[in-house]
Amino acid sequence: MKKIRGQKILCLGCGPNLYDDIQFFGNIPKEIVGIDINKNNINFLKKSTHPNILKSKRVLENKKIKVKLIVGDILKLKREFINQFDTVYAIGVVGMFRENKLKKLLNLIYLYLNPSGLFLDVDWTECQLSDEKYKERQNFEWYSKDGPTIKKIGKLIVQTNFKIAKHLVYNVPNKKEYLWGKIYGFLAKK
Ligand SMILES: C[S@@+](CC[C@H](N)C(=O)[O-])C[C@H]1O[C@@H](n2cnc3c(N)ncnc32)[C@H](O)[C@@H]1O
Protein backbone atom coordinates (compact mmCIF):
# COMPACT_ATOMS: atom_id res chain seq x y z
CA MET A 1 0.00 0.00 0.00
CA LYS A 2 2.98 2.34 0.61
CA LYS A 3 3.63 2.11 -3.14
CA ILE A 4 0.35 3.92 -3.82
CA ARG A 5 1.44 7.38 -4.81
CA GLY A 6 0.50 10.47 -6.77
CA GLN A 7 -2.14 13.14 -6.68
CA LYS A 8 -5.08 11.25 -8.09
CA ILE A 9 -5.90 7.71 -7.02
CA LEU A 10 -8.63 5.32 -8.16
CA CYS A 11 -9.84 2.47 -5.96
CA LEU A 12 -11.78 -0.24 -7.83
CA GLY A 13 -14.36 -2.21 -5.83
CA CYS A 14 -13.61 0.01 -2.84
CA GLY A 15 -16.12 -1.65 -0.50
CA PRO A 16 -16.79 0.01 2.85
CA ASN A 17 -13.10 0.36 3.83
CA LEU A 18 -11.89 3.10 1.53
CA TYR A 19 -11.14 5.65 4.25
CA ASP A 20 -8.95 3.15 6.12
CA ASP A 21 -6.80 2.59 3.04
CA ILE A 22 -5.63 6.19 2.78
CA GLN A 23 -3.53 6.05 5.96
CA PHE A 24 -1.28 3.45 4.28
CA PHE A 25 -0.60 5.38 1.07
CA GLY A 26 2.96 6.46 0.25
CA ASN A 27 1.90 10.09 0.05
CA ILE A 28 -1.15 12.22 0.69
CA PRO A 29 -3.11 12.50 -2.57
CA LYS A 30 -5.23 15.44 -3.70
CA GLU A 31 -8.10 13.25 -4.78
CA ILE A 32 -9.29 9.69 -4.35
CA VAL A 33 -12.08 8.14 -6.37
CA GLY A 34 -13.79 5.01 -5.05
CA ILE A 35 -16.12 2.96 -7.22
CA ASP A 36 -18.21 -0.03 -6.19
CA ILE A 37 -21.13 -1.89 -7.75
CA ASN A 38 -22.88 -2.29 -4.40
CA LYS A 39 -24.67 0.91 -3.43
CA ASN A 40 -24.74 -0.16 0.23
CA ASN A 41 -20.95 0.14 0.41
CA ILE A 42 -21.02 3.63 -1.08
CA ASN A 43 -23.94 4.71 1.10
CA PHE A 44 -22.10 3.42 4.15
CA LEU A 45 -19.04 5.51 3.29
CA LYS A 46 -21.22 8.56 2.66
CA LYS A 47 -23.66 8.29 5.52
CA SER A 48 -22.28 6.18 8.36
CA THR A 49 -22.03 7.94 11.69
CA HIS A 50 -19.71 5.31 13.15
CA PRO A 51 -17.05 7.18 15.17
CA ASN A 52 -14.19 5.64 13.14
CA ILE A 53 -15.77 6.78 9.86
CA LEU A 54 -16.38 10.28 11.20
CA LYS A 55 -12.79 10.42 12.45
CA SER A 56 -11.45 9.31 9.04
CA LYS A 57 -13.60 11.94 7.31
CA ARG A 58 -12.18 14.65 9.58
CA VAL A 59 -8.63 13.51 8.75
CA LEU A 60 -9.45 13.70 5.03
CA GLU A 61 -10.96 17.16 5.40
CA ASN A 62 -7.97 18.43 7.39
CA LYS A 63 -5.59 17.11 4.76
CA LYS A 64 -7.80 18.60 2.04
CA ILE A 65 -8.18 15.28 0.25
CA LYS A 66 -11.13 15.30 -2.12
CA VAL A 67 -13.15 12.06 -2.11
CA LYS A 68 -15.44 11.04 -4.95
CA LEU A 69 -17.67 7.99 -4.42
CA ILE A 70 -19.38 6.30 -7.34
CA VAL A 71 -21.84 3.42 -7.59
CA GLY A 72 -20.81 1.68 -10.80
CA ASP A 73 -19.57 -1.40 -12.60
CA ILE A 74 -15.79 -1.42 -12.99
CA LEU A 75 -16.13 -3.65 -16.05
CA LYS A 76 -17.75 -0.79 -17.96
CA LEU A 77 -15.65 1.94 -19.56
CA LYS A 78 -15.80 5.34 -17.87
CA ARG A 79 -14.54 7.81 -20.45
CA GLU A 80 -13.93 10.51 -17.86
CA PHE A 81 -11.34 8.21 -16.18
CA ILE A 82 -9.08 7.91 -19.24
CA ASN A 83 -5.48 9.04 -18.52
CA GLN A 84 -6.57 10.51 -15.21
CA PHE A 85 -4.90 8.51 -12.45
CA ASP A 86 -1.42 8.20 -10.95
CA THR A 87 -2.33 4.93 -9.22
CA VAL A 88 -5.21 2.53 -9.69
CA TYR A 89 -5.55 -0.10 -6.98
CA ALA A 90 -7.93 -2.89 -6.08
CA ILE A 91 -7.98 -5.04 -2.96
CA GLY A 92 -9.76 -8.38 -3.13
CA VAL A 93 -11.38 -7.55 -6.46
CA VAL A 94 -9.35 -8.34 -9.59
CA GLY A 95 -8.81 -12.04 -8.82
CA MET A 96 -12.49 -12.88 -8.69
CA PHE A 97 -13.29 -12.22 -12.36
CA ARG A 98 -13.18 -14.91 -15.06
CA GLU A 99 -10.42 -14.53 -17.62
CA ASN A 100 -12.42 -12.71 -20.33
CA LYS A 101 -13.73 -10.13 -17.84
CA LEU A 102 -10.34 -9.78 -16.21
CA LYS A 103 -8.71 -9.04 -19.57
CA LYS A 104 -11.27 -6.29 -20.14
CA LEU A 105 -10.74 -4.88 -16.67
CA LEU A 106 -6.94 -4.81 -17.05
CA ASN A 107 -7.28 -2.96 -20.36
CA LEU A 108 -9.54 -0.40 -18.72
CA ILE A 109 -7.07 0.07 -15.84
CA TYR A 110 -4.30 0.62 -18.39
CA LEU A 111 -6.40 3.27 -20.11
CA TYR A 112 -7.24 5.05 -16.85
CA LEU A 113 -3.61 5.47 -15.79
CA ASN A 114 -1.48 8.39 -16.85
CA PRO A 115 1.70 7.46 -18.80
CA SER A 116 3.83 6.63 -15.76
CA GLY A 117 0.96 5.31 -13.65
CA LEU A 118 1.00 2.39 -11.22
CA PHE A 119 -1.42 -0.46 -10.77
CA LEU A 120 -1.62 -2.35 -7.48
CA ASP A 121 -3.60 -5.56 -7.10
CA VAL A 122 -3.83 -7.21 -3.69
CA ASP A 123 -5.86 -10.40 -3.61
CA TRP A 124 -6.44 -13.67 -1.82
CA THR A 125 -7.17 -17.18 -2.98
CA GLU A 126 -7.58 -20.83 -1.85
CA CYS A 127 -10.87 -19.99 -0.20
CA GLN A 128 -11.64 -22.08 2.91
CA LEU A 129 -15.14 -20.74 3.51
CA SER A 130 -18.03 -23.14 4.10
CA ASP A 131 -20.33 -23.59 1.07
CA GLU A 132 -22.99 -21.51 2.79
CA LYS A 133 -20.68 -18.59 3.57
CA TYR A 134 -19.12 -18.77 0.12
CA LYS A 135 -22.55 -18.60 -1.60
CA GLU A 136 -23.51 -15.62 0.55
CA ARG A 137 -20.37 -13.73 -0.47
CA GLN A 138 -20.80 -14.74 -4.10
CA ASN A 139 -24.38 -13.40 -4.10
CA PHE A 140 -23.10 -10.07 -2.81
CA GLU A 141 -20.44 -10.04 -5.57
CA TRP A 142 -17.97 -9.90 -2.69
CA TYR A 143 -15.92 -12.88 -3.74
CA SER A 144 -15.86 -15.61 -6.37
CA LYS A 145 -13.66 -18.65 -6.92
CA ASP A 146 -14.04 -18.22 -10.71
CA GLY A 147 -10.89 -16.17 -11.18
CA PRO A 148 -7.69 -17.47 -12.86
CA THR A 149 -4.63 -18.75 -10.97
CA ILE A 150 -2.10 -16.30 -9.58
CA LYS A 151 0.32 -17.26 -12.36
CA LYS A 152 -2.32 -16.65 -15.05
CA ILE A 153 -3.20 -13.27 -13.55
CA GLY A 154 0.50 -12.32 -13.79
CA LYS A 155 0.53 -13.35 -17.45
CA LEU A 156 -2.59 -11.32 -18.21
CA ILE A 157 -1.08 -8.26 -16.51
CA VAL A 158 2.00 -8.56 -18.72
CA GLN A 159 -0.13 -9.18 -21.84
CA THR A 160 -1.92 -5.89 -21.11
CA ASN A 161 1.49 -4.20 -21.57
CA PHE A 162 2.16 -3.55 -17.90
CA LYS A 163 5.62 -4.19 -16.49
CA ILE A 164 5.48 -6.06 -13.20
CA ALA A 165 7.63 -4.18 -10.67
CA LYS A 166 6.93 -6.42 -7.68
CA HIS A 167 5.05 -9.64 -7.02
CA LEU A 168 4.66 -11.35 -3.65
CA VAL A 169 2.74 -14.42 -2.51
CA TYR A 170 2.19 -15.07 1.17
CA ASN A 171 1.31 -18.62 2.16
CA VAL A 172 -1.02 -18.28 5.11
CA PRO A 173 0.16 -20.77 7.78
CA ASN A 174 -3.21 -21.00 9.55
CA LYS A 175 -5.43 -21.03 6.47
CA LYS A 176 -8.35 -22.89 8.09
CA GLU A 177 -8.57 -20.19 10.72
CA TYR A 178 -7.84 -17.30 8.37
CA LEU A 179 -10.15 -18.80 5.70
CA TRP A 180 -7.77 -18.09 2.81
CA GLY A 181 -4.67 -20.03 1.81
CA LYS A 182 -2.74 -17.36 -0.07
CA ILE A 183 -2.55 -13.59 -0.17
CA TYR A 184 -0.77 -12.12 -3.15
CA GLY A 185 0.07 -8.82 -4.71
CA PHE A 186 1.14 -7.42 -8.06
CA LEU A 187 2.60 -3.97 -8.44
CA ALA A 188 2.75 -3.03 -12.11
CA LYS A 189 3.88 0.01 -14.09
CA LYS A 190 2.25 1.32 -17.25
C1 LIG B 1 -13.78 -8.63 -1.40
S1 LIG B 1 -14.64 -7.12 -1.56
C2 LIG B 1 -13.29 -5.99 -1.31
C3 LIG B 1 -13.71 -4.63 -0.82
C4 LIG B 1 -12.58 -3.69 -0.49
N1 LIG B 1 -11.73 -3.45 -1.64
C5 LIG B 1 -11.79 -4.17 0.70
O1 LIG B 1 -10.57 -4.35 0.59
O2 LIG B 1 -12.40 -4.34 1.75
C6 LIG B 1 -14.99 -6.98 -3.31
C7 LIG B 1 -15.66 -5.68 -3.68
O3 LIG B 1 -15.77 -5.58 -5.10
C8 LIG B 1 -17.04 -5.03 -5.41
N2 LIG B 1 -17.38 -5.44 -6.80
C9 LIG B 1 -17.60 -6.69 -7.27
N3 LIG B 1 -17.86 -6.66 -8.59
C10 LIG B 1 -17.79 -5.36 -8.97
C11 LIG B 1 -17.98 -4.69 -10.22
N4 LIG B 1 -18.26 -5.35 -11.34
N5 LIG B 1 -17.86 -3.33 -10.23
C12 LIG B 1 -17.56 -2.64 -9.10
N6 LIG B 1 -17.36 -3.23 -7.90
C13 LIG B 1 -17.49 -4.58 -7.83
C14 LIG B 1 -17.96 -5.60 -4.34
O4 LIG B 1 -19.15 -4.88 -4.20
C15 LIG B 1 -17.05 -5.53 -3.11
O5 LIG B 1 -17.16 -4.30 -2.45
PDB file of C-alpha atoms and ligand atoms in Angstrom:
ATOM      1  CA  MET A   1       0.000   0.000   0.000  1.00  0.00           C
ATOM      2  CA  LYS A   2       2.982   2.337   0.611  1.00  0.00           C
ATOM      3  CA  LYS A   3       3.626   2.105  -3.139  1.00  0.00           C
ATOM      4  CA  ILE A   4       0.352   3.917  -3.819  1.00  0.00           C
ATOM      5  CA  ARG A   5       1.437   7.384  -4.814  1.00  0.00           C
ATOM      6  CA  GLY A   6       0.501  10.468  -6.771  1.00  0.00           C
ATOM      7  CA  GLN A   7      -2.136  13.140  -6.679  1.00  0.00           C
ATOM      8  CA  LYS A   8      -5.080  11.253  -8.094  1.00  0.00           C
ATOM      9  CA  ILE A   9      -5.905   7.712  -7.018  1.00  0.00           C
ATOM     10  CA  LEU A  10      -8.628   5.322  -8.160  1.00  0.00           C
ATOM     11  CA  CYS A  11      -9.845   2.474  -5.960  1.00  0.00           C
ATOM     12  CA  LEU A  12     -11.781  -0.235  -7.825  1.00  0.00           C
ATOM     13  CA  GLY A  13     -14.362  -2.206  -5.831  1.00  0.00           C
ATOM     14  CA  CYS A  14     -13.606   0.012  -2.845  1.00  0.00           C
ATOM     15  CA  GLY A  15     -16.117  -1.649  -0.501  1.00  0.00           C
ATOM     16  CA  PRO A  16     -16.788   0.011   2.845  1.00  0.00           C
ATOM     17  CA  ASN A  17     -13.098   0.359   3.829  1.00  0.00           C
ATOM     18  CA  LEU A  18     -11.889   3.104   1.526  1.00  0.00           C
ATOM     19  CA  TYR A  19     -11.141   5.646   4.251  1.00  0.00           C
ATOM     20  CA  ASP A  20      -8.952   3.147   6.118  1.00  0.00           C
ATOM     21  CA  ASP A  21      -6.801   2.586   3.045  1.00  0.00           C
ATOM     22  CA  ILE A  22      -5.626   6.186   2.784  1.00  0.00           C
ATOM     23  CA  GLN A  23      -3.529   6.052   5.962  1.00  0.00           C
ATOM     24  CA  PHE A  24      -1.278   3.447   4.284  1.00  0.00           C
ATOM     25  CA  PHE A  25      -0.597   5.382   1.067  1.00  0.00           C
ATOM     26  CA  GLY A  26       2.963   6.456   0.248  1.00  0.00           C
ATOM     27  CA  ASN A  27       1.897  10.085   0.049  1.00  0.00           C
ATOM     28  CA  ILE A  28      -1.152  12.223   0.686  1.00  0.00           C
ATOM     29  CA  PRO A  29      -3.108  12.497  -2.568  1.00  0.00           C
ATOM     30  CA  LYS A  30      -5.230  15.439  -3.699  1.00  0.00           C
ATOM     31  CA  GLU A  31      -8.102  13.251  -4.785  1.00  0.00           C
ATOM     32  CA  ILE A  32      -9.286   9.693  -4.349  1.00  0.00           C
ATOM     33  CA  VAL A  33     -12.085   8.144  -6.368  1.00  0.00           C
ATOM     34  CA  GLY A  34     -13.790   5.010  -5.050  1.00  0.00           C
ATOM     35  CA  ILE A  35     -16.124   2.958  -7.216  1.00  0.00           C
ATOM     36  CA  ASP A  36     -18.210  -0.035  -6.188  1.00  0.00           C
ATOM     37  CA  ILE A  37     -21.133  -1.889  -7.747  1.00  0.00           C
ATOM     38  CA  ASN A  38     -22.875  -2.294  -4.401  1.00  0.00           C
ATOM     39  CA  LYS A  39     -24.665   0.905  -3.426  1.00  0.00           C
ATOM     40  CA  ASN A  40     -24.744  -0.158   0.235  1.00  0.00           C
ATOM     41  CA  ASN A  41     -20.951   0.137   0.407  1.00  0.00           C
ATOM     42  CA  ILE A  42     -21.017   3.626  -1.083  1.00  0.00           C
ATOM     43  CA  ASN A  43     -23.941   4.715   1.102  1.00  0.00           C
ATOM     44  CA  PHE A  44     -22.095   3.418   4.151  1.00  0.00           C
ATOM     45  CA  LEU A  45     -19.043   5.507   3.294  1.00  0.00           C
ATOM     46  CA  LYS A  46     -21.218   8.555   2.656  1.00  0.00           C
ATOM     47  CA  LYS A  47     -23.664   8.295   5.518  1.00  0.00           C
ATOM     48  CA  SER A  48     -22.277   6.180   8.362  1.00  0.00           C
ATOM     49  CA  THR A  49     -22.025   7.943  11.694  1.00  0.00           C
ATOM     50  CA  HIS A  50     -19.712   5.309  13.150  1.00  0.00           C
ATOM     51  CA  PRO A  51     -17.051   7.180  15.170  1.00  0.00           C
ATOM     52  CA  ASN A  52     -14.194   5.644  13.135  1.00  0.00           C
ATOM     53  CA  ILE A  53     -15.772   6.779   9.856  1.00  0.00           C
ATOM     54  CA  LEU A  54     -16.376  10.278  11.196  1.00  0.00           C
ATOM     55  CA  LYS A  55     -12.786  10.423  12.449  1.00  0.00           C
ATOM     56  CA  SER A  56     -11.453   9.309   9.044  1.00  0.00           C
ATOM     57  CA  LYS A  57     -13.602  11.938   7.310  1.00  0.00           C
ATOM     58  CA  ARG A  58     -12.177  14.650   9.578  1.00  0.00           C
ATOM     59  CA  VAL A  59      -8.634  13.514   8.749  1.00  0.00           C
ATOM     60  CA  LEU A  60      -9.448  13.699   5.029  1.00  0.00           C
ATOM     61  CA  GLU A  61     -10.960  17.159   5.399  1.00  0.00           C
ATOM     62  CA  ASN A  62      -7.965  18.427   7.393  1.00  0.00           C
ATOM     63  CA  LYS A  63      -5.589  17.115   4.764  1.00  0.00           C
ATOM     64  CA  LYS A  64      -7.804  18.602   2.039  1.00  0.00           C
ATOM     65  CA  ILE A  65      -8.180  15.279   0.246  1.00  0.00           C
ATOM     66  CA  LYS A  66     -11.133  15.296  -2.125  1.00  0.00           C
ATOM     67  CA  VAL A  67     -13.147  12.060  -2.113  1.00  0.00           C
ATOM     68  CA  LYS A  68     -15.444  11.042  -4.951  1.00  0.00           C
ATOM     69  CA  LEU A  69     -17.667   7.989  -4.418  1.00  0.00           C
ATOM     70  CA  ILE A  70     -19.383   6.304  -7.339  1.00  0.00           C
ATOM     71  CA  VAL A  71     -21.838   3.424  -7.593  1.00  0.00           C
ATOM     72  CA  GLY A  72     -20.808   1.675 -10.797  1.00  0.00           C
ATOM     73  CA  ASP A  73     -19.568  -1.400 -12.596  1.00  0.00           C
ATOM     74  CA  ILE A  74     -15.790  -1.417 -12.988  1.00  0.00           C
ATOM     75  CA  LEU A  75     -16.133  -3.653 -16.053  1.00  0.00           C
ATOM     76  CA  LYS A  76     -17.754  -0.787 -17.964  1.00  0.00           C
ATOM     77  CA  LEU A  77     -15.655   1.937 -19.560  1.00  0.00           C
ATOM     78  CA  LYS A  78     -15.801   5.335 -17.873  1.00  0.00           C
ATOM     79  CA  ARG A  79     -14.541   7.810 -20.447  1.00  0.00           C
ATOM     80  CA  GLU A  80     -13.929  10.506 -17.859  1.00  0.00           C
ATOM     81  CA  PHE A  81     -11.342   8.215 -16.179  1.00  0.00           C
ATOM     82  CA  ILE A  82      -9.084   7.914 -19.240  1.00  0.00           C
ATOM     83  CA  ASN A  83      -5.475   9.040 -18.523  1.00  0.00           C
ATOM     84  CA  GLN A  84      -6.569  10.509 -15.209  1.00  0.00           C
ATOM     85  CA  PHE A  85      -4.898   8.505 -12.448  1.00  0.00           C
ATOM     86  CA  ASP A  86      -1.416   8.197 -10.946  1.00  0.00           C
ATOM     87  CA  THR A  87      -2.328   4.935  -9.221  1.00  0.00           C
ATOM     88  CA  VAL A  88      -5.210   2.531  -9.691  1.00  0.00           C
ATOM     89  CA  TYR A  89      -5.555  -0.099  -6.984  1.00  0.00           C
ATOM     90  CA  ALA A  90      -7.929  -2.891  -6.078  1.00  0.00           C
ATOM     91  CA  ILE A  91      -7.985  -5.044  -2.964  1.00  0.00           C
ATOM     92  CA  GLY A  92      -9.764  -8.384  -3.130  1.00  0.00           C
ATOM     93  CA  VAL A  93     -11.385  -7.553  -6.463  1.00  0.00           C
ATOM     94  CA  VAL A  94      -9.349  -8.336  -9.592  1.00  0.00           C
ATOM     95  CA  GLY A  95      -8.807 -12.041  -8.819  1.00  0.00           C
ATOM     96  CA  MET A  96     -12.492 -12.882  -8.693  1.00  0.00           C
ATOM     97  CA  PHE A  97     -13.293 -12.224 -12.360  1.00  0.00           C
ATOM     98  CA  ARG A  98     -13.184 -14.905 -15.058  1.00  0.00           C
ATOM     99  CA  GLU A  99     -10.417 -14.534 -17.618  1.00  0.00           C
ATOM    100  CA  ASN A 100     -12.421 -12.713 -20.330  1.00  0.00           C
ATOM    101  CA  LYS A 101     -13.733 -10.132 -17.837  1.00  0.00           C
ATOM    102  CA  LEU A 102     -10.343  -9.779 -16.206  1.00  0.00           C
ATOM    103  CA  LYS A 103      -8.710  -9.039 -19.569  1.00  0.00           C
ATOM    104  CA  LYS A 104     -11.269  -6.293 -20.140  1.00  0.00           C
ATOM    105  CA  LEU A 105     -10.741  -4.878 -16.669  1.00  0.00           C
ATOM    106  CA  LEU A 106      -6.943  -4.810 -17.053  1.00  0.00           C
ATOM    107  CA  ASN A 107      -7.281  -2.962 -20.357  1.00  0.00           C
ATOM    108  CA  LEU A 108      -9.538  -0.396 -18.716  1.00  0.00           C
ATOM    109  CA  ILE A 109      -7.069   0.073 -15.841  1.00  0.00           C
ATOM    110  CA  TYR A 110      -4.297   0.623 -18.387  1.00  0.00           C
ATOM    111  CA  LEU A 111      -6.403   3.275 -20.111  1.00  0.00           C
ATOM    112  CA  TYR A 112      -7.244   5.053 -16.851  1.00  0.00           C
ATOM    113  CA  LEU A 113      -3.608   5.468 -15.788  1.00  0.00           C
ATOM    114  CA  ASN A 114      -1.483   8.393 -16.845  1.00  0.00           C
ATOM    115  CA  PRO A 115       1.697   7.459 -18.805  1.00  0.00           C
ATOM    116  CA  SER A 116       3.829   6.626 -15.757  1.00  0.00           C
ATOM    117  CA  GLY A 117       0.956   5.309 -13.654  1.00  0.00           C
ATOM    118  CA  LEU A 118       1.002   2.393 -11.222  1.00  0.00           C
ATOM    119  CA  PHE A 119      -1.423  -0.456 -10.771  1.00  0.00           C
ATOM    120  CA  LEU A 120      -1.624  -2.348  -7.482  1.00  0.00           C
ATOM    121  CA  ASP A 121      -3.598  -5.559  -7.100  1.00  0.00           C
ATOM    122  CA  VAL A 122      -3.830  -7.214  -3.692  1.00  0.00           C
ATOM    123  CA  ASP A 123      -5.857 -10.400  -3.610  1.00  0.00           C
ATOM    124  CA  TRP A 124      -6.439 -13.665  -1.819  1.00  0.00           C
ATOM    125  CA  THR A 125      -7.175 -17.183  -2.985  1.00  0.00           C
ATOM    126  CA  GLU A 126      -7.584 -20.825  -1.853  1.00  0.00           C
ATOM    127  CA  CYS A 127     -10.870 -19.991  -0.202  1.00  0.00           C
ATOM    128  CA  GLN A 128     -11.635 -22.081   2.909  1.00  0.00           C
ATOM    129  CA  LEU A 129     -15.142 -20.738   3.509  1.00  0.00           C
ATOM    130  CA  SER A 130     -18.030 -23.142   4.098  1.00  0.00           C
ATOM    131  CA  ASP A 131     -20.335 -23.586   1.066  1.00  0.00           C
ATOM    132  CA  GLU A 132     -22.992 -21.511   2.790  1.00  0.00           C
ATOM    133  CA  LYS A 133     -20.684 -18.588   3.570  1.00  0.00           C
ATOM    134  CA  TYR A 134     -19.121 -18.766   0.116  1.00  0.00           C
ATOM    135  CA  LYS A 135     -22.547 -18.601  -1.595  1.00  0.00           C
ATOM    136  CA  GLU A 136     -23.506 -15.622   0.549  1.00  0.00           C
ATOM    137  CA  ARG A 137     -20.375 -13.733  -0.470  1.00  0.00           C
ATOM    138  CA  GLN A 138     -20.800 -14.744  -4.097  1.00  0.00           C
ATOM    139  CA  ASN A 139     -24.378 -13.396  -4.098  1.00  0.00           C
ATOM    140  CA  PHE A 140     -23.099 -10.070  -2.810  1.00  0.00           C
ATOM    141  CA  GLU A 141     -20.441 -10.042  -5.574  1.00  0.00           C
ATOM    142  CA  TRP A 142     -17.972  -9.897  -2.688  1.00  0.00           C
ATOM    143  CA  TYR A 143     -15.915 -12.885  -3.739  1.00  0.00           C
ATOM    144  CA  SER A 144     -15.858 -15.608  -6.374  1.00  0.00           C
ATOM    145  CA  LYS A 145     -13.664 -18.650  -6.921  1.00  0.00           C
ATOM    146  CA  ASP A 146     -14.040 -18.224 -10.705  1.00  0.00           C
ATOM    147  CA  GLY A 147     -10.892 -16.169 -11.183  1.00  0.00           C
ATOM    148  CA  PRO A 148      -7.687 -17.467 -12.857  1.00  0.00           C
ATOM    149  CA  THR A 149      -4.628 -18.754 -10.971  1.00  0.00           C
ATOM    150  CA  ILE A 150      -2.103 -16.298  -9.580  1.00  0.00           C
ATOM    151  CA  LYS A 151       0.317 -17.264 -12.365  1.00  0.00           C
ATOM    152  CA  LYS A 152      -2.315 -16.651 -15.046  1.00  0.00           C
ATOM    153  CA  ILE A 153      -3.202 -13.267 -13.553  1.00  0.00           C
ATOM    154  CA  GLY A 154       0.502 -12.323 -13.785  1.00  0.00           C
ATOM    155  CA  LYS A 155       0.533 -13.354 -17.451  1.00  0.00           C
ATOM    156  CA  LEU A 156      -2.589 -11.324 -18.209  1.00  0.00           C
ATOM    157  CA  ILE A 157      -1.085  -8.262 -16.511  1.00  0.00           C
ATOM    158  CA  VAL A 158       2.002  -8.562 -18.722  1.00  0.00           C
ATOM    159  CA  GLN A 159      -0.130  -9.177 -21.844  1.00  0.00           C
ATOM    160  CA  THR A 160      -1.919  -5.894 -21.109  1.00  0.00           C
ATOM    161  CA  ASN A 161       1.490  -4.200 -21.574  1.00  0.00           C
ATOM    162  CA  PHE A 162       2.161  -3.551 -17.898  1.00  0.00           C
ATOM    163  CA  LYS A 163       5.619  -4.185 -16.489  1.00  0.00           C
ATOM    164  CA  ILE A 164       5.479  -6.060 -13.197  1.00  0.00           C
ATOM    165  CA  ALA A 165       7.628  -4.180 -10.669  1.00  0.00           C
ATOM    166  CA  LYS A 166       6.933  -6.417  -7.677  1.00  0.00           C
ATOM    167  CA  HIS A 167       5.053  -9.637  -7.017  1.00  0.00           C
ATOM    168  CA  LEU A 168       4.656 -11.347  -3.652  1.00  0.00           C
ATOM    169  CA  VAL A 169       2.744 -14.421  -2.514  1.00  0.00           C
ATOM    170  CA  TYR A 170       2.194 -15.069   1.171  1.00  0.00           C
ATOM    171  CA  ASN A 171       1.315 -18.620   2.164  1.00  0.00           C
ATOM    172  CA  VAL A 172      -1.019 -18.283   5.107  1.00  0.00           C
ATOM    173  CA  PRO A 173       0.160 -20.766   7.776  1.00  0.00           C
ATOM    174  CA  ASN A 174      -3.213 -21.004   9.555  1.00  0.00           C
ATOM    175  CA  LYS A 175      -5.426 -21.028   6.474  1.00  0.00           C
ATOM    176  CA  LYS A 176      -8.349 -22.889   8.085  1.00  0.00           C
ATOM    177  CA  GLU A 177      -8.565 -20.188  10.718  1.00  0.00           C
ATOM    178  CA  TYR A 178      -7.842 -17.300   8.371  1.00  0.00           C
ATOM    179  CA  LEU A 179     -10.152 -18.796   5.700  1.00  0.00           C
ATOM    180  CA  TRP A 180      -7.768 -18.086   2.809  1.00  0.00           C
ATOM    181  CA  GLY A 181      -4.667 -20.033   1.809  1.00  0.00           C
ATOM    182  CA  LYS A 182      -2.736 -17.364  -0.072  1.00  0.00           C
ATOM    183  CA  ILE A 183      -2.546 -13.592  -0.169  1.00  0.00           C
ATOM    184  CA  TYR A 184      -0.765 -12.115  -3.155  1.00  0.00           C
ATOM    185  CA  GLY A 185       0.072  -8.821  -4.705  1.00  0.00           C
ATOM    186  CA  PHE A 186       1.135  -7.417  -8.056  1.00  0.00           C
ATOM    187  CA  LEU A 187       2.597  -3.965  -8.443  1.00  0.00           C
ATOM    188  CA  ALA A 188       2.746  -3.028 -12.115  1.00  0.00           C
ATOM    189  CA  LYS A 189       3.879   0.005 -14.094  1.00  0.00           C
ATOM    190  CA  LYS A 190       2.255   1.325 -17.251  1.00  0.00           C
TER     191      LYS A 190
HETATM  192  C1  LIG B   1     -13.776  -8.626  -1.400  1.00  0.00           C
HETATM  193  S1  LIG B   1     -14.642  -7.122  -1.564  1.00  0.00           S
HETATM  194  C2  LIG B   1     -13.287  -5.988  -1.312  1.00  0.00           C
HETATM  195  C3  LIG B   1     -13.709  -4.634  -0.822  1.00  0.00           C
HETATM  196  C4  LIG B   1     -12.584  -3.687  -0.493  1.00  0.00           C
HETATM  197  N1  LIG B   1     -11.728  -3.452  -1.644  1.00  0.00           N
HETATM  198  C5  LIG B   1     -11.785  -4.165   0.697  1.00  0.00           C
HETATM  199  O1  LIG B   1     -10.572  -4.347   0.590  1.00  0.00           O
HETATM  200  O2  LIG B   1     -12.398  -4.340   1.754  1.00  0.00           O
HETATM  201  C6  LIG B   1     -14.992  -6.979  -3.306  1.00  0.00           C
HETATM  202  C7  LIG B   1     -15.657  -5.675  -3.678  1.00  0.00           C
HETATM  203  O3  LIG B   1     -15.772  -5.584  -5.099  1.00  0.00           O
HETATM  204  C8  LIG B   1     -17.035  -5.034  -5.412  1.00  0.00           C
HETATM  205  N2  LIG B   1     -17.375  -5.437  -6.797  1.00  0.00           N
HETATM  206  C9  LIG B   1     -17.604  -6.687  -7.272  1.00  0.00           C
HETATM  207  N3  LIG B   1     -17.864  -6.665  -8.592  1.00  0.00           N
HETATM  208  C10 LIG B   1     -17.794  -5.361  -8.972  1.00  0.00           C
HETATM  209  C11 LIG B   1     -17.977  -4.686 -10.216  1.00  0.00           C
HETATM  210  N4  LIG B   1     -18.260  -5.346 -11.343  1.00  0.00           N
HETATM  211  N5  LIG B   1     -17.859  -3.330 -10.234  1.00  0.00           N
HETATM  212  C12 LIG B   1     -17.559  -2.642  -9.097  1.00  0.00           C
HETATM  213  N6  LIG B   1     -17.364  -3.232  -7.895  1.00  0.00           N
HETATM  214  C13 LIG B   1     -17.487  -4.576  -7.826  1.00  0.00           C
HETATM  215  C14 LIG B   1     -17.961  -5.603  -4.340  1.00  0.00           C
HETATM  216  O4  LIG B   1     -19.152  -4.880  -4.198  1.00  0.00           O
HETATM  217  C15 LIG B   1     -17.052  -5.529  -3.108  1.00  0.00           C
HETATM  218  O5  LIG B   1     -17.156  -4.303  -2.450  1.00  0.00           O
END
